[in-house]
Structure formats: structure tokens, C-alpha cells
mmCIF file of C-alpha atoms and ligand atoms in Angstrom:
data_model
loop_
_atom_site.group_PDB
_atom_site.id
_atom_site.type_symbol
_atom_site.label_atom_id
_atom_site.label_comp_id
_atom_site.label_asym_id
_atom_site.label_seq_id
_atom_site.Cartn_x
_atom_site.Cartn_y
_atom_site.Cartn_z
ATOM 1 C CA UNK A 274 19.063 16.184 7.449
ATOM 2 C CA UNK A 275 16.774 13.288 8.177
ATOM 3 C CA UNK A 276 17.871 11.361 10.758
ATOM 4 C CA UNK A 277 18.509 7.579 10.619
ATOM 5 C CA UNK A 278 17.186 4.869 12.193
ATOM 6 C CA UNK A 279 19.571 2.902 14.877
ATOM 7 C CA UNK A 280 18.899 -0.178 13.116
ATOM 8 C CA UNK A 281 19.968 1.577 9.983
ATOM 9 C CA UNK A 282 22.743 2.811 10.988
ATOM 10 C CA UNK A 283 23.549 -0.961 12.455
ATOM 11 C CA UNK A 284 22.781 -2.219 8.650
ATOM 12 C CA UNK A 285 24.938 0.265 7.150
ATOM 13 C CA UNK A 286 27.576 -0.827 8.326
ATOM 14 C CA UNK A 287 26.924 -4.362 7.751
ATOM 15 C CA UNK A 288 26.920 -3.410 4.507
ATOM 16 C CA UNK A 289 29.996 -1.599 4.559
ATOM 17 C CA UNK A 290 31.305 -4.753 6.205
ATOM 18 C CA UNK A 291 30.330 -7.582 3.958
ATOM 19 C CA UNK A 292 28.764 -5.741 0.919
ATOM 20 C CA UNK A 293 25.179 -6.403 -0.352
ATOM 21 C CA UNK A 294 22.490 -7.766 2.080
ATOM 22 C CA UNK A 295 20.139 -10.274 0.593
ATOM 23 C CA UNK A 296 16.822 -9.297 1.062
ATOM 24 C CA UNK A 297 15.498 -12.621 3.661
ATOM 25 C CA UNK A 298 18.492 -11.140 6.053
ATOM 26 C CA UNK A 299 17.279 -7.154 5.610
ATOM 27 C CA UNK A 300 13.337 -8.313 6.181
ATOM 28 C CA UNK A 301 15.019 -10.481 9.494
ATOM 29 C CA UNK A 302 17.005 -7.767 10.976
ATOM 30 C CA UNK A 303 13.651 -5.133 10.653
ATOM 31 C CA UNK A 304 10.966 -7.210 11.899
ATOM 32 C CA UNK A 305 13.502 -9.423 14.419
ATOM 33 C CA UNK A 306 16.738 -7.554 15.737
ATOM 34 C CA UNK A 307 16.933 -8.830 19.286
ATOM 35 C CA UNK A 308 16.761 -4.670 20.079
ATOM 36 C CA UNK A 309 15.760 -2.466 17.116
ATOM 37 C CA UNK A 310 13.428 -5.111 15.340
ATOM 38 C CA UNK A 311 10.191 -4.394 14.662
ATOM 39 C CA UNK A 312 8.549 -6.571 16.688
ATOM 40 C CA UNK A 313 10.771 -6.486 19.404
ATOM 41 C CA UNK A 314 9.711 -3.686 21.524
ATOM 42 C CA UNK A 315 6.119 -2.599 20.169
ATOM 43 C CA UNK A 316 2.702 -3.198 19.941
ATOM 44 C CA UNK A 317 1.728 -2.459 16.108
ATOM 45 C CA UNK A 318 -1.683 -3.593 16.188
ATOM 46 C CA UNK A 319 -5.005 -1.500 16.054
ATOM 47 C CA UNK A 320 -5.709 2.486 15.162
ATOM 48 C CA UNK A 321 -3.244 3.354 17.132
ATOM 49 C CA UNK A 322 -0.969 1.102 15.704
ATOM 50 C CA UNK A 323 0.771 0.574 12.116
ATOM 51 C CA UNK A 324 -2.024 -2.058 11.100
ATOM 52 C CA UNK A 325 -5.057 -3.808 11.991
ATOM 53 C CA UNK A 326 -5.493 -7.774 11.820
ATOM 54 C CA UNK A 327 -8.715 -9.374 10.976
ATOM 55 C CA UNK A 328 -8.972 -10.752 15.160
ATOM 56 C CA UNK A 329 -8.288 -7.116 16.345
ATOM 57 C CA UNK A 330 -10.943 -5.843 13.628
ATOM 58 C CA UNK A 331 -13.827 -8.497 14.931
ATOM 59 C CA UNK A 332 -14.061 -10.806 18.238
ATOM 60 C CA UNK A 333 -16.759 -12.546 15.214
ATOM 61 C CA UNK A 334 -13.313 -13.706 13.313
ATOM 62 C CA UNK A 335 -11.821 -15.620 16.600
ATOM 63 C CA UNK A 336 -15.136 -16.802 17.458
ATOM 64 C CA UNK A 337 -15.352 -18.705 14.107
ATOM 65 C CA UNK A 338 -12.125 -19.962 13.898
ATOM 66 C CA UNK A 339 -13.115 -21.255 17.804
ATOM 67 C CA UNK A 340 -15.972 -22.901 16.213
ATOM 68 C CA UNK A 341 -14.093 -24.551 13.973
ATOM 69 C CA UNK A 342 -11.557 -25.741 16.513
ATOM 70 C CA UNK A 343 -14.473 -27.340 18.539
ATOM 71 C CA UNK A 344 -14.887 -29.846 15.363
ATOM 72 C CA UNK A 345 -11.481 -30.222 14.639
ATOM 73 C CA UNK A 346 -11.183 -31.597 18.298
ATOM 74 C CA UNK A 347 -14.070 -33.988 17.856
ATOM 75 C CA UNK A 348 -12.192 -35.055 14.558
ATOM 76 C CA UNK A 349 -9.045 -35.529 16.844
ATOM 77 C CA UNK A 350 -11.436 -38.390 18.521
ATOM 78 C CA UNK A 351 -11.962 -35.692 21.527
ATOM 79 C CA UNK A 352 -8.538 -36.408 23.096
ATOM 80 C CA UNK A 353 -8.161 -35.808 26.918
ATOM 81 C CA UNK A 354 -4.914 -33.976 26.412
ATOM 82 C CA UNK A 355 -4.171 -31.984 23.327
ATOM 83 C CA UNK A 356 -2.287 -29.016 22.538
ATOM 84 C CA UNK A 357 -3.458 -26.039 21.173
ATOM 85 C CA UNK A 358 -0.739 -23.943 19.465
ATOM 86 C CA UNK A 359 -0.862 -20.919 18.020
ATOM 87 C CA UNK A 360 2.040 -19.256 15.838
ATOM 88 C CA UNK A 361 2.925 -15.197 16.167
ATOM 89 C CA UNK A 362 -0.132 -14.531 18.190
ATOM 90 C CA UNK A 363 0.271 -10.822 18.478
ATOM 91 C CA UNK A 364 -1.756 -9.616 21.282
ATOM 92 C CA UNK A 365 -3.535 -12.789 22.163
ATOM 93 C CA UNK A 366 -6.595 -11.582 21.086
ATOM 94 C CA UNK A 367 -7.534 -14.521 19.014
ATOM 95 C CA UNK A 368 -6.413 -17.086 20.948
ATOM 96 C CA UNK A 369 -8.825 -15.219 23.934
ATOM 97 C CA UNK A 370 -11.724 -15.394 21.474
ATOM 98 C CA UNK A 371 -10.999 -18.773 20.043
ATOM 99 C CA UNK A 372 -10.872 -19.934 24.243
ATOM 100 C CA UNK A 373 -14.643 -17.941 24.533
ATOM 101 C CA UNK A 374 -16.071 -19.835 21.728
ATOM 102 C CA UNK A 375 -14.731 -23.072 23.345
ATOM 103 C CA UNK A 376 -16.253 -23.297 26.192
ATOM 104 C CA UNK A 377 -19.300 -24.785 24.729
ATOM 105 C CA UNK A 378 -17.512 -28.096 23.470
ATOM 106 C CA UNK A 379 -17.176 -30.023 26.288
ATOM 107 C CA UNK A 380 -14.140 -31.457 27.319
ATOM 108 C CA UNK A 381 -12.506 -28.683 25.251
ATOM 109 C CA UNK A 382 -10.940 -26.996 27.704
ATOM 110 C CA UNK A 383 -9.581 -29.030 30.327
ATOM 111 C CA UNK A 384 -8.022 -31.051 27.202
ATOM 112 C CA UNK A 385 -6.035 -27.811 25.744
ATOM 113 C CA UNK A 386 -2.696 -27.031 26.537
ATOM 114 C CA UNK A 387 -2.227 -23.491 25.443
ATOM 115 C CA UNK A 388 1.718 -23.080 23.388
ATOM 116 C CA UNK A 389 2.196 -20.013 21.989
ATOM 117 C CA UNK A 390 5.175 -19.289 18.912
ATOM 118 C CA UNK A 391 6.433 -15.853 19.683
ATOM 119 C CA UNK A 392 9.444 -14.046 19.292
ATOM 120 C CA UNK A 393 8.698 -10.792 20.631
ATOM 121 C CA UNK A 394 9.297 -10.300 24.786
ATOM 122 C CA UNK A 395 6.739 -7.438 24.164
ATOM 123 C CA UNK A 396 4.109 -9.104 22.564
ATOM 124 C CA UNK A 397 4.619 -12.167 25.083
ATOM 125 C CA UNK A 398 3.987 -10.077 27.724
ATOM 126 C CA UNK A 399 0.730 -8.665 26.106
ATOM 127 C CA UNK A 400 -0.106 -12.244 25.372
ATOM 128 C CA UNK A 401 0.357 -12.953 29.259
ATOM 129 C CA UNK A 402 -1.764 -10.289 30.337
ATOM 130 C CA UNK A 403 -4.881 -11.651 28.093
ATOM 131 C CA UNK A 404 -4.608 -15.293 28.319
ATOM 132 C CA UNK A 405 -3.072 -15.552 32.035
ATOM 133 C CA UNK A 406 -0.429 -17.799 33.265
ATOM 134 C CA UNK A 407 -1.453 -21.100 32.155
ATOM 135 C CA UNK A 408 0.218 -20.523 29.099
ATOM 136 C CA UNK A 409 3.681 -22.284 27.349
ATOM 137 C CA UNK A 410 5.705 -19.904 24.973
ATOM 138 C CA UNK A 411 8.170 -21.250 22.434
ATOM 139 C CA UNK A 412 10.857 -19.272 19.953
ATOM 140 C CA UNK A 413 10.310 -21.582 17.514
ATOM 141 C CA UNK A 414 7.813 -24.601 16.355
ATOM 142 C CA UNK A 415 10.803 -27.434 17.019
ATOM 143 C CA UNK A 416 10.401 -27.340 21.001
ATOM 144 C CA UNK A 417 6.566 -27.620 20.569
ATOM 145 C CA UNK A 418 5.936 -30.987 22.848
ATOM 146 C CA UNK A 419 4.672 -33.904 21.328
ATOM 147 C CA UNK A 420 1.011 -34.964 21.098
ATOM 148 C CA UNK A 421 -2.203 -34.366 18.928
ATOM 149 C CA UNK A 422 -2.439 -30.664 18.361
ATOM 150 C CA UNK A 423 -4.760 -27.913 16.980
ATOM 151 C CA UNK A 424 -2.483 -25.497 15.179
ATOM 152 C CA UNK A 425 -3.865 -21.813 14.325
ATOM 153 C CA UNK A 426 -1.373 -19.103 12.107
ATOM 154 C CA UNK A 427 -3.096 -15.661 11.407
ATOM 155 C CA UNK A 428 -1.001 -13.699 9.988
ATOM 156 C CA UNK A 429 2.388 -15.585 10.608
ATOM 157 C CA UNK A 430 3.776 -16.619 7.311
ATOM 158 C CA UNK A 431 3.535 -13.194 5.789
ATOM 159 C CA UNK A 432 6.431 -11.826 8.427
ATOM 160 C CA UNK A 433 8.624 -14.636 8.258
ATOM 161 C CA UNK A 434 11.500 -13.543 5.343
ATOM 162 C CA UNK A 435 11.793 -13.993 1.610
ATOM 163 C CA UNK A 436 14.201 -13.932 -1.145
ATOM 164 C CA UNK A 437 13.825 -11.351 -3.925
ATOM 165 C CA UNK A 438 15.291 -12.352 -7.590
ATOM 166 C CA UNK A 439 15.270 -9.860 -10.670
ATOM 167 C CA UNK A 440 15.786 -10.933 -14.654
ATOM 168 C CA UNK A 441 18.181 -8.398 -15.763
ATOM 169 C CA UNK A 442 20.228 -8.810 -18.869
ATOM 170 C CA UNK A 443 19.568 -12.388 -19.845
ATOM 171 C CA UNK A 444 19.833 -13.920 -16.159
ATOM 172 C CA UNK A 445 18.438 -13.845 -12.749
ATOM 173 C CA UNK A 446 20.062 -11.827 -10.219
ATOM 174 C CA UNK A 447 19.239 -11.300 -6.499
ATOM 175 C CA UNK A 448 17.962 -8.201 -5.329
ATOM 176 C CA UNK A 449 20.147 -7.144 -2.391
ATOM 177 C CA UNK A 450 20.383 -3.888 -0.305
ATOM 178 C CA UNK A 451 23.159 -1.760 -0.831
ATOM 179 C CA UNK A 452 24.591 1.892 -0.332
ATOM 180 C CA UNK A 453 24.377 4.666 -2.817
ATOM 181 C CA UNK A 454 26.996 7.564 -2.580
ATOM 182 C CA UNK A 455 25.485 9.089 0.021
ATOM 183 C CA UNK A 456 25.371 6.065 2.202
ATOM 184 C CA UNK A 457 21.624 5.312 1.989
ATOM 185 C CA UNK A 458 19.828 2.602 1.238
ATOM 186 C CA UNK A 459 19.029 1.154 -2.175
ATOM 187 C CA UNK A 460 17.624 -1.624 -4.028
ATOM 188 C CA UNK A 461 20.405 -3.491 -6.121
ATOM 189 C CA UNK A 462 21.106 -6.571 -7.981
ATOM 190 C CA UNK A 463 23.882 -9.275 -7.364
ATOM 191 C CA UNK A 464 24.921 -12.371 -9.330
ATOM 192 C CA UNK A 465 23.140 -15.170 -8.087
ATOM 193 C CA UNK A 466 22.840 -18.919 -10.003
ATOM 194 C CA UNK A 467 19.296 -19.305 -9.754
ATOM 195 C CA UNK A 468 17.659 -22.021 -11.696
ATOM 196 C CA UNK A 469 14.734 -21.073 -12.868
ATOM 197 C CA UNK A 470 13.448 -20.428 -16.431
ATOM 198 C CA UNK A 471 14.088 -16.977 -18.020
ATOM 199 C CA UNK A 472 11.809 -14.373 -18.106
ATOM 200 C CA UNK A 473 10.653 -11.064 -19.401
ATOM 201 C CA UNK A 474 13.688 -8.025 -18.583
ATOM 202 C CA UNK A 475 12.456 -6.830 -14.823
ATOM 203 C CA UNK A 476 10.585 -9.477 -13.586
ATOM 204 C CA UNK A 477 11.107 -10.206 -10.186
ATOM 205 C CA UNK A 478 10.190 -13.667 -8.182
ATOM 206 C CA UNK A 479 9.885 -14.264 -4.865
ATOM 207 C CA UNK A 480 11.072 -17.370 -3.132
ATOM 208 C CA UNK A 481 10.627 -17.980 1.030
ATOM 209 C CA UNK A 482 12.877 -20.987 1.583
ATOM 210 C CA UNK A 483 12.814 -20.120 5.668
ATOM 211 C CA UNK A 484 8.513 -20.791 5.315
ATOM 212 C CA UNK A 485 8.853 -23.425 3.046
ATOM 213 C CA UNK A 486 11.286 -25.171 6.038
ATOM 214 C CA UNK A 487 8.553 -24.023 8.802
ATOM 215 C CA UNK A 488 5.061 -25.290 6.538
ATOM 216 C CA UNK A 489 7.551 -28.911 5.836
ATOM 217 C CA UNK A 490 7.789 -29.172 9.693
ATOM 218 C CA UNK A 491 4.842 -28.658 10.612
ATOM 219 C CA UNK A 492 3.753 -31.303 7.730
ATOM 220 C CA UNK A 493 6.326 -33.839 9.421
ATOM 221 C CA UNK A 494 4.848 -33.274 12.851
ATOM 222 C CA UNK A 495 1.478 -33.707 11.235
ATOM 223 C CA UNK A 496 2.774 -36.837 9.518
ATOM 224 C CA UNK A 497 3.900 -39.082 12.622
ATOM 225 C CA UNK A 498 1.315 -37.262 15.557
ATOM 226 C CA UNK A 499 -2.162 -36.317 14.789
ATOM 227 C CA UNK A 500 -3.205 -32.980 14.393
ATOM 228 C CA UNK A 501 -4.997 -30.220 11.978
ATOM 229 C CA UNK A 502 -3.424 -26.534 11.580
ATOM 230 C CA UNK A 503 -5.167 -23.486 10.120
ATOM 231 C CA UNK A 504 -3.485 -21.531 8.195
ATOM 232 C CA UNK A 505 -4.777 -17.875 7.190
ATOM 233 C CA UNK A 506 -2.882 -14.879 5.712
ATOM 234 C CA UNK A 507 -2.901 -12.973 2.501
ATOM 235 C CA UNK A 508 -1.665 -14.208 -0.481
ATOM 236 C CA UNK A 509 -2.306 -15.754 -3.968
ATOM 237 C CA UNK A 510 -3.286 -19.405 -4.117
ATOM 238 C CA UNK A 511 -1.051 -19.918 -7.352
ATOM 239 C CA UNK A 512 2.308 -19.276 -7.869
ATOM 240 C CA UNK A 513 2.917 -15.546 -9.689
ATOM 241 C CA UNK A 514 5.843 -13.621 -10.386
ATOM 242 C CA UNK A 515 5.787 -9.828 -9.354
ATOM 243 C CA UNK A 516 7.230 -7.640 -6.244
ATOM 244 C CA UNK A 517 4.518 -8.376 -3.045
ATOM 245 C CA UNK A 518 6.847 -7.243 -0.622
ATOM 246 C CA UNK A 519 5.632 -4.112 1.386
ATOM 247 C CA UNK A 520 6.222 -1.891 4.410
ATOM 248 C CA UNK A 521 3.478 -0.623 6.621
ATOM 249 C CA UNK A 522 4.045 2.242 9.616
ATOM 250 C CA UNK A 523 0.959 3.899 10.791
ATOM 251 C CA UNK A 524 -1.867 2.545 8.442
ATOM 252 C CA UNK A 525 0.188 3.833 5.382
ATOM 253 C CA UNK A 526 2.336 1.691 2.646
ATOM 254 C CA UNK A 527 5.876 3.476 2.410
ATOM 255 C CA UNK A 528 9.339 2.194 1.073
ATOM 256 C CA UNK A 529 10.886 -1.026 2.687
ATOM 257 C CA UNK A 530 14.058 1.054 3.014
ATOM 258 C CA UNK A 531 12.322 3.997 5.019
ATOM 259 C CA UNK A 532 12.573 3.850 8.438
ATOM 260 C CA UNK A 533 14.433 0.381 8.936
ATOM 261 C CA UNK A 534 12.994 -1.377 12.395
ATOM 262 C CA UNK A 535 9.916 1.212 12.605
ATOM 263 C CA UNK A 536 7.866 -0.089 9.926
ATOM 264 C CA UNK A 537 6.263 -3.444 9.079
ATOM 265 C CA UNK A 538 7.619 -5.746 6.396
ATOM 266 C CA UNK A 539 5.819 -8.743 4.792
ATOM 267 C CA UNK A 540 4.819 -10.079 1.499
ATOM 268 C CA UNK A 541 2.030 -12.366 -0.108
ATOM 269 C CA UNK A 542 2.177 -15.880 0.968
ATOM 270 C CA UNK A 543 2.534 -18.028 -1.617
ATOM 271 C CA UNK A 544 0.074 -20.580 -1.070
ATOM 272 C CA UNK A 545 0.622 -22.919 -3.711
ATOM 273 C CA UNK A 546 4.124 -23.494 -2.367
ATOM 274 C CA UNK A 547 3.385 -23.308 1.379
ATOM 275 C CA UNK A 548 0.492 -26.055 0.276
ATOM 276 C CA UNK A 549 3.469 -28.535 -1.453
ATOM 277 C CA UNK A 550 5.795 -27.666 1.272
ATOM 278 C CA UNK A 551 3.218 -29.039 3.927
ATOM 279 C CA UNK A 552 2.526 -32.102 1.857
ATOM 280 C CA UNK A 553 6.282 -32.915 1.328
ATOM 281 C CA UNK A 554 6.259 -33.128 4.768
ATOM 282 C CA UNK A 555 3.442 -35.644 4.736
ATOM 283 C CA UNK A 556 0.260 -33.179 5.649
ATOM 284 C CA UNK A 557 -2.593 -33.761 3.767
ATOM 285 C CA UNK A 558 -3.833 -30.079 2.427
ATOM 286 C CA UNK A 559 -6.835 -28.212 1.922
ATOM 287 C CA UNK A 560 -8.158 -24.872 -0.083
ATOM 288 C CA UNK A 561 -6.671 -22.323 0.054
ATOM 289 C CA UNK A 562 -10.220 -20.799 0.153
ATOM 290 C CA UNK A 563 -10.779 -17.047 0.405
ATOM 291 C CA UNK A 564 -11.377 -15.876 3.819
ATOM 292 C CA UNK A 565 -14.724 -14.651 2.480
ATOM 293 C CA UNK A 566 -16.427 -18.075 1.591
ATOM 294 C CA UNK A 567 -14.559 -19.542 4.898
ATOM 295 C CA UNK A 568 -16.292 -17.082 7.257
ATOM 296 C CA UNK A 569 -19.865 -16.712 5.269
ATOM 297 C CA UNK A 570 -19.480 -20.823 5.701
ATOM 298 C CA UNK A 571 -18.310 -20.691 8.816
ATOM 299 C CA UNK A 572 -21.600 -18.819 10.377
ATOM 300 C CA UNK A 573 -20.789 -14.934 9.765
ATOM 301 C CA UNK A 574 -23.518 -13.457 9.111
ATOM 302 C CA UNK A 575 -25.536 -15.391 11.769
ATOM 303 C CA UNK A 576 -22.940 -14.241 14.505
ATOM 304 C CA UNK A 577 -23.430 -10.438 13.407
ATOM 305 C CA UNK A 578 -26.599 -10.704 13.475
ATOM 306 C CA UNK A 579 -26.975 -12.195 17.024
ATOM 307 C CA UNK A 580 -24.376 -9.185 18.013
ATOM 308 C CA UNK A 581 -26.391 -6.497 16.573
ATOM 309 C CA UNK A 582 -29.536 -7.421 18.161
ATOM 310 C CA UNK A 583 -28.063 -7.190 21.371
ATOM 311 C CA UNK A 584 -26.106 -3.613 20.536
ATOM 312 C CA UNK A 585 -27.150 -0.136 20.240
ATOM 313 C CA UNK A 586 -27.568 1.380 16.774
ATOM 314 C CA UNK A 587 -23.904 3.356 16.549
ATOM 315 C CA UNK A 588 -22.250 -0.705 17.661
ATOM 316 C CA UNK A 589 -24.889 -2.177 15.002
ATOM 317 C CA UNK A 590 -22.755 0.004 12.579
ATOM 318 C CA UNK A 591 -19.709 -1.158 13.809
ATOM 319 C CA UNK A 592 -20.250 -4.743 13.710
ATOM 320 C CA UNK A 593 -21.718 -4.334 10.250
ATOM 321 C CA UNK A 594 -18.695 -1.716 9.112
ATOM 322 C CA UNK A 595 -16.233 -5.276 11.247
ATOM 323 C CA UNK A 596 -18.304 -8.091 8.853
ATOM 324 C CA UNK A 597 -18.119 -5.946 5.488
ATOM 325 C CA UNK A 598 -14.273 -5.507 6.732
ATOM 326 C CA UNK A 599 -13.214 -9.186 7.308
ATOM 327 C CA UNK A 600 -14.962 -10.464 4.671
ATOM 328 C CA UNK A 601 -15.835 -8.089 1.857
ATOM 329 C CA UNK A 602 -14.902 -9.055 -1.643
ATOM 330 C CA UNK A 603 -12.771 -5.468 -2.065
ATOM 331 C CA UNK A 604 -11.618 -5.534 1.224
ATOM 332 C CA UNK A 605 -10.166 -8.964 3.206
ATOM 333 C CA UNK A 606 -12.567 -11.156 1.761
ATOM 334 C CA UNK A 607 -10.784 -12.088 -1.382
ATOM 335 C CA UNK A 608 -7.069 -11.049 -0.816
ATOM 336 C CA UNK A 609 -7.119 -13.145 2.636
ATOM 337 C CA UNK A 610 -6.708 -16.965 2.199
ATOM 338 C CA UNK A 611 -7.577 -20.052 4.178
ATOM 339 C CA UNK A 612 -5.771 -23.390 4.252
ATOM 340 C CA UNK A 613 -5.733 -26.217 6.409
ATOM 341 C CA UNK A 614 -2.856 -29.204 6.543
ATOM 342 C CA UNK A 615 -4.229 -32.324 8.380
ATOM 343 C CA UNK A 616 -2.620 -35.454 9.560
ATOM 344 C CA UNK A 617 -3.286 -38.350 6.937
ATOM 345 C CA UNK A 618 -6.900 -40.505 6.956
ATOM 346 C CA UNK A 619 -8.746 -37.496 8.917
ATOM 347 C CA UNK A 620 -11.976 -36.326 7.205
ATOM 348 C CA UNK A 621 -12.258 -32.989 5.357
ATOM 349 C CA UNK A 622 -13.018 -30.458 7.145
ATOM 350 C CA UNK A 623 -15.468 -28.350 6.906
ATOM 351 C CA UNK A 624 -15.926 -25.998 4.866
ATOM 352 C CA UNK A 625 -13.475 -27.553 2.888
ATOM 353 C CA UNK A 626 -15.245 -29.729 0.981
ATOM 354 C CA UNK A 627 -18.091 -27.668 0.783
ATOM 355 C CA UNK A 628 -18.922 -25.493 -2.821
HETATM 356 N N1 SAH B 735 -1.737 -13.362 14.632
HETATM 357 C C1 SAH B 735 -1.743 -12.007 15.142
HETATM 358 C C2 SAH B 735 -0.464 -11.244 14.850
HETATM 359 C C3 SAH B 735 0.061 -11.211 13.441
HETATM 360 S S1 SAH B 735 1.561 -10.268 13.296
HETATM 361 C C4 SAH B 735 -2.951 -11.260 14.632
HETATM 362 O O1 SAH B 735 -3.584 -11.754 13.708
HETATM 363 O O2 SAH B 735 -3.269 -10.196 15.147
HETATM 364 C C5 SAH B 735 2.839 -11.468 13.326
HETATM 365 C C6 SAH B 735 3.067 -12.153 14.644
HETATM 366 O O3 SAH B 735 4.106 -13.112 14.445
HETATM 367 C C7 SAH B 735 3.552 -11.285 15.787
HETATM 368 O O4 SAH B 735 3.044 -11.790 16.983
HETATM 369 C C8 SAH B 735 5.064 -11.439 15.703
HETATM 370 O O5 SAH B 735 5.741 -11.082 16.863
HETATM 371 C C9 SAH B 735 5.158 -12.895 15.375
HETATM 372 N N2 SAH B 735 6.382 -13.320 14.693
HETATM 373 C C10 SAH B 735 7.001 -12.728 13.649
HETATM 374 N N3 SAH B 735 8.063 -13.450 13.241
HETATM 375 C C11 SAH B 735 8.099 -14.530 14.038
HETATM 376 C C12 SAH B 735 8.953 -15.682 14.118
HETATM 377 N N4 SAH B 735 9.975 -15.831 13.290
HETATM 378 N N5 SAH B 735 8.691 -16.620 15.050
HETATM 379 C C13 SAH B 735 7.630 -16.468 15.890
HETATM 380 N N6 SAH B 735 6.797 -15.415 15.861
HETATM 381 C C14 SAH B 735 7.021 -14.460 14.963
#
């Protein structure tokens, strides 16, 4: 017989315990068990890895986004102290490139203090071995100092948890885990008053209350201190019904009940809602744009081609096989999306407001 997972094992019996788990808890207990969460005690990214994020794919995609931090600290009015915060940072590769790409602005540097949002002790300790000491980490956005700030998220709203509701039977139910006969893991429904209008038999919508509350802060903190925050991750830019929630282990989509703690779990980000939830907050928002028009905007093509003529033919490939990758209209181009929440009376950024 297969054998289970410890953190299954752990959820079984919270289940046993106190019946059906939502789905928010299940998706925070896989990717952030103090011991058996996902997170906790690997490194995921690259081939080696369960999955590959656009910085580990390209140095080109944490080069632009440094680029674009340059002007969004001359926007800031070039302040001599600033902080520059990134959220779920994974290995610290981006944050490396975006701090290459910087050291052209002047006054760029010695301004930034570096804060990094990160709940894994493994990953921090990657992060410290890339980025050095000079470096603040945080559990969560609320004991982020004051101060104007430059706020990058690859990648981070995705893995933060959501709420799963199915129209069965003339009402909306919440999907929950529970146990089959055999003690294993299945998808369920529970009673659950949720007020929203009725739908077709089986459809299933997705609501993430806990990044709703982190997109609001951030909004508030962009509301009363200035700042400008980049937000990138795949999603949809409207609201849509439908079941986005997947698992990931070793480059390969399987169920989100195989393997609790071993595989990745996240879903689309909702962008129109992450967009109001920023605004209620008092952020001014802009795009989402696709993460195709942001990087072709943002220089792409000129950066690959400045790579390749230094490279050898096989590393030409490469970069060109990296640029197709990031920003590719069947690949991350289009599914990837690109929003930026700004304090109130700063100018558009670019490419924003660009066609
Ligand atoms: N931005 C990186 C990593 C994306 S994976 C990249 O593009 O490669 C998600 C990252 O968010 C990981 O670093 C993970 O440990 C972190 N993370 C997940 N949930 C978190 C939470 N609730 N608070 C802070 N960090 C979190």
C-alpha cells in the first residue's frame, strides 16, 4: 500500500477531529506547516525542482523589473532612504538581479534598505547566501518599517490560500476535504451561507479573503507613506468562475490531495479583486497588463540581444529558448499578469500608460 505523507497523516486526523477542512486551511497546512509544509524545508525552484519561476528562467526578467525600479525611485523624488521590499522571494534570485540592474541609478543603492517577506527558514537561508547580510526578513508585511518603499511580488499571491465554493442543488456549498471509507482524502461539499447569485449545477468560485486582507494593506500603507509595488503572477484580469486551483511536484500537475506537503499548491490570482482590494485601501492601480507587453515594453528584446552577442551559439539558444519562455504568447506571456498599486498623485508609470 502507498504510503502516506506525515502531513497527511497529521490532516487526517484533523479531520477525524473536527470534520471537514475548508480548503484556505488544507492549501495553509501544505504549503506552510511549521515542519511538513511545503515550503518549509525545500528548495522547489529550477529543473531540479517542482517548478521554474520566470527570475530563475532569465537574469533578463530581474534585470527589467530593476530597470523599472530605477524610475520608480526617481518618481519617489530619489529619496535618501527608502526601502525596498520584496514579498516570498524564493531564492533571492530576483532581488540579486533587480540589485545588478541598480547599480546604474545613482543614489540607488546606498538609499535601499533591503526587507524581505518570507516564511520559509529554508528559503531565508538561500536568500542569505545570495544577497548577504545586509538584509531585514519579516513573517509578515505588518512589521515592514515605515517609510517610502519599492514593493516587488513575483509569484506571491498565487501561494497565499483560497476558498473553494460549489453550486450544488439550488445553493452554494463549500468545498471542504474530507475522508472516504478508506480514510483518504476527498473533495466534498459542506453547507455554507454564501451570498452570491446562483449559478449553473457544478460551478465552482473561488474567493481569497486572506489576499484580499494582504493587497488592502499594502493599499493602506501606500495610502498614508509613499511608495509603488509591482505586482506579477498568473491569473485572469477579470473575475471568472471555474476551479484554478492546482498542485505541482516535479514539473508535473497532479491532484491537490496527492502527496499533501510534497507538492505545490496555488491558484490564479484574481486580479480584478486584488486590483479593488488595493484601492479600498487607498492605492491607486494600474493594468493588469500581460507580462508579455510589460517586458517587450520594458526593453526585452534589446537585453537578449545585447546577451547573445556576447554568448556562444549553444547560450544564444538559450537566451532565445529564456525570451520566447517569459514572454511568449502560448507560454508566460499571456497567462502571466502585471499590476502596479501606487501611492495617490504619483505619475503613471511606465509602461502603464503606454498602448
Ligand atoms: N518570487 C520567487 C518565489 C515564488 S514562490 C520567484 O519568483 O522565484 C512563493 C514564495 O513565497 C516563496 O518564497 C515562499 O516561501 C513564499 N511564501 C509563501 N507563502 C508565504 C507567506 N504567507 N508569507 C510570506 N512568504 C510566503
Amino acid at each position: 500500500m502507498r504510503k502516506s505523507t506525515p502531513l497527511e497523516d497529521l490532516i487526517v486526523a484533523m479531520i477525524r477531529e473536527d470534520g471537514p477542512m475548508p480548503i484556505d486551511r488544507y492549501m495553509a497546512l501544505c504549503l506552510g506547516h511549521p515542519v511538513h509544509g511545503y515550503y518549509m524545508s525545500r528548495d522547489p525552484f529550477g529543473p531540479d525542482g517542482d517548478f521554474i519561476t520566470a527570475p530563475e528562467i532569465s537574469q533578463i526578467f530581474g534585470e527589467l523589473i530593476g530597470v523599472w525600479c530605477a524610475a520608480a525611485f526617481q518618481a519617489l523624488g530619489a529619496p535618501r532612504h527608502f526601502l525596498l521590499v520584496e514579498l516570498g522571494p524564493g531564492r533571492g534570485t530576483l532581488m540579486s538581479d533587480i540589485l545588478r540592474a541598480t547599480k546604474v541609478m545613482p543614489g540607488f543603492r546606498e538609499a535601499a534598505e533591503i526587507h524581505l517577506v518570507e516564511t520559509s527558514p529554508a528559503l531565508r537561508k538561500l536568500q542569505a547566501g545570495k544577497l548577504g547580510p545586509a538584509v531585514t526578513w519579516h513573517e509578515s508585511i505588518e512589521s515592514l518599517p515605515e517609510g517610502p518603499a519599492i514593493i516587488i511580488a513575483n509569484e506571491f499571491f498565487d501561494a497565499l490560500p483560497i476558498s473553494q465554493y460549489e453550486f450544488h442543488d439550488g445553493r452554494w456549498m463549500e468545498r471542504r476535504i474530507g475522508l472516504n471509507a478508506g480514510d483518504r482524502l476527498v473533495i466534498g461539499r459542506s453547507a455554507f451561507p454564501l451570498a452570491e447569485p446562483p449559478a449553473v449545477e457544478g460551478t465552482i468560485l473561488e474567493l481569497a479573503p486572506i489576499r484580499a486582507a494582504v493587497a488592502r494593506a499594502l493599499g493602506e500603507r501606500l495610502a498614508h507613506s509613499p511608495g509603488i509595488a509591482l505586482i506579477v503572477d498568473y491569473g485572469h484580469p477579470a473575475s471568472a468562475q471555474g476551479d484554478t486551483l492546482q498542485a505541482v511536484r516535479r514539473h508535473k500537475f497532479c491532484s491537490i490531495l496527492d502527496r499533501p506537503g510534497e507538492a505545490d499548491l496555488t491558484s490564479h490570482v484574481d486580479f480584478e479583486r486584488l486590483g479593488q482590494a488595493f484601492r479600498d485601501g487607498g492605492a491607486v492601480t494600474f493594468g493588469p497588463v500581460t507580462q508579455r507587453h510589460y517586458l517587450h515594453a520594458m526593453g526585452l528584446e534589446a537585453r537578449a540581444d545585447s546577451l547573445a552577442r556576447k554568448a556562444r551559439l549553444p547560450e544564444r539558444k538559450i537566451i532565445a529558448r529564456a525570451t520566447e519562455r517569459l514572454a511568449g504568447e502560448n507560454q508566460m506571456g499571456n497567462l502571466f499578469k502585471v499590476m502596479a498599486a501606487l501611492s495617490p498623485g504619483l505619475p503613471t508609470p511606465y509602461p502603464f500608460g503606454s498602448p
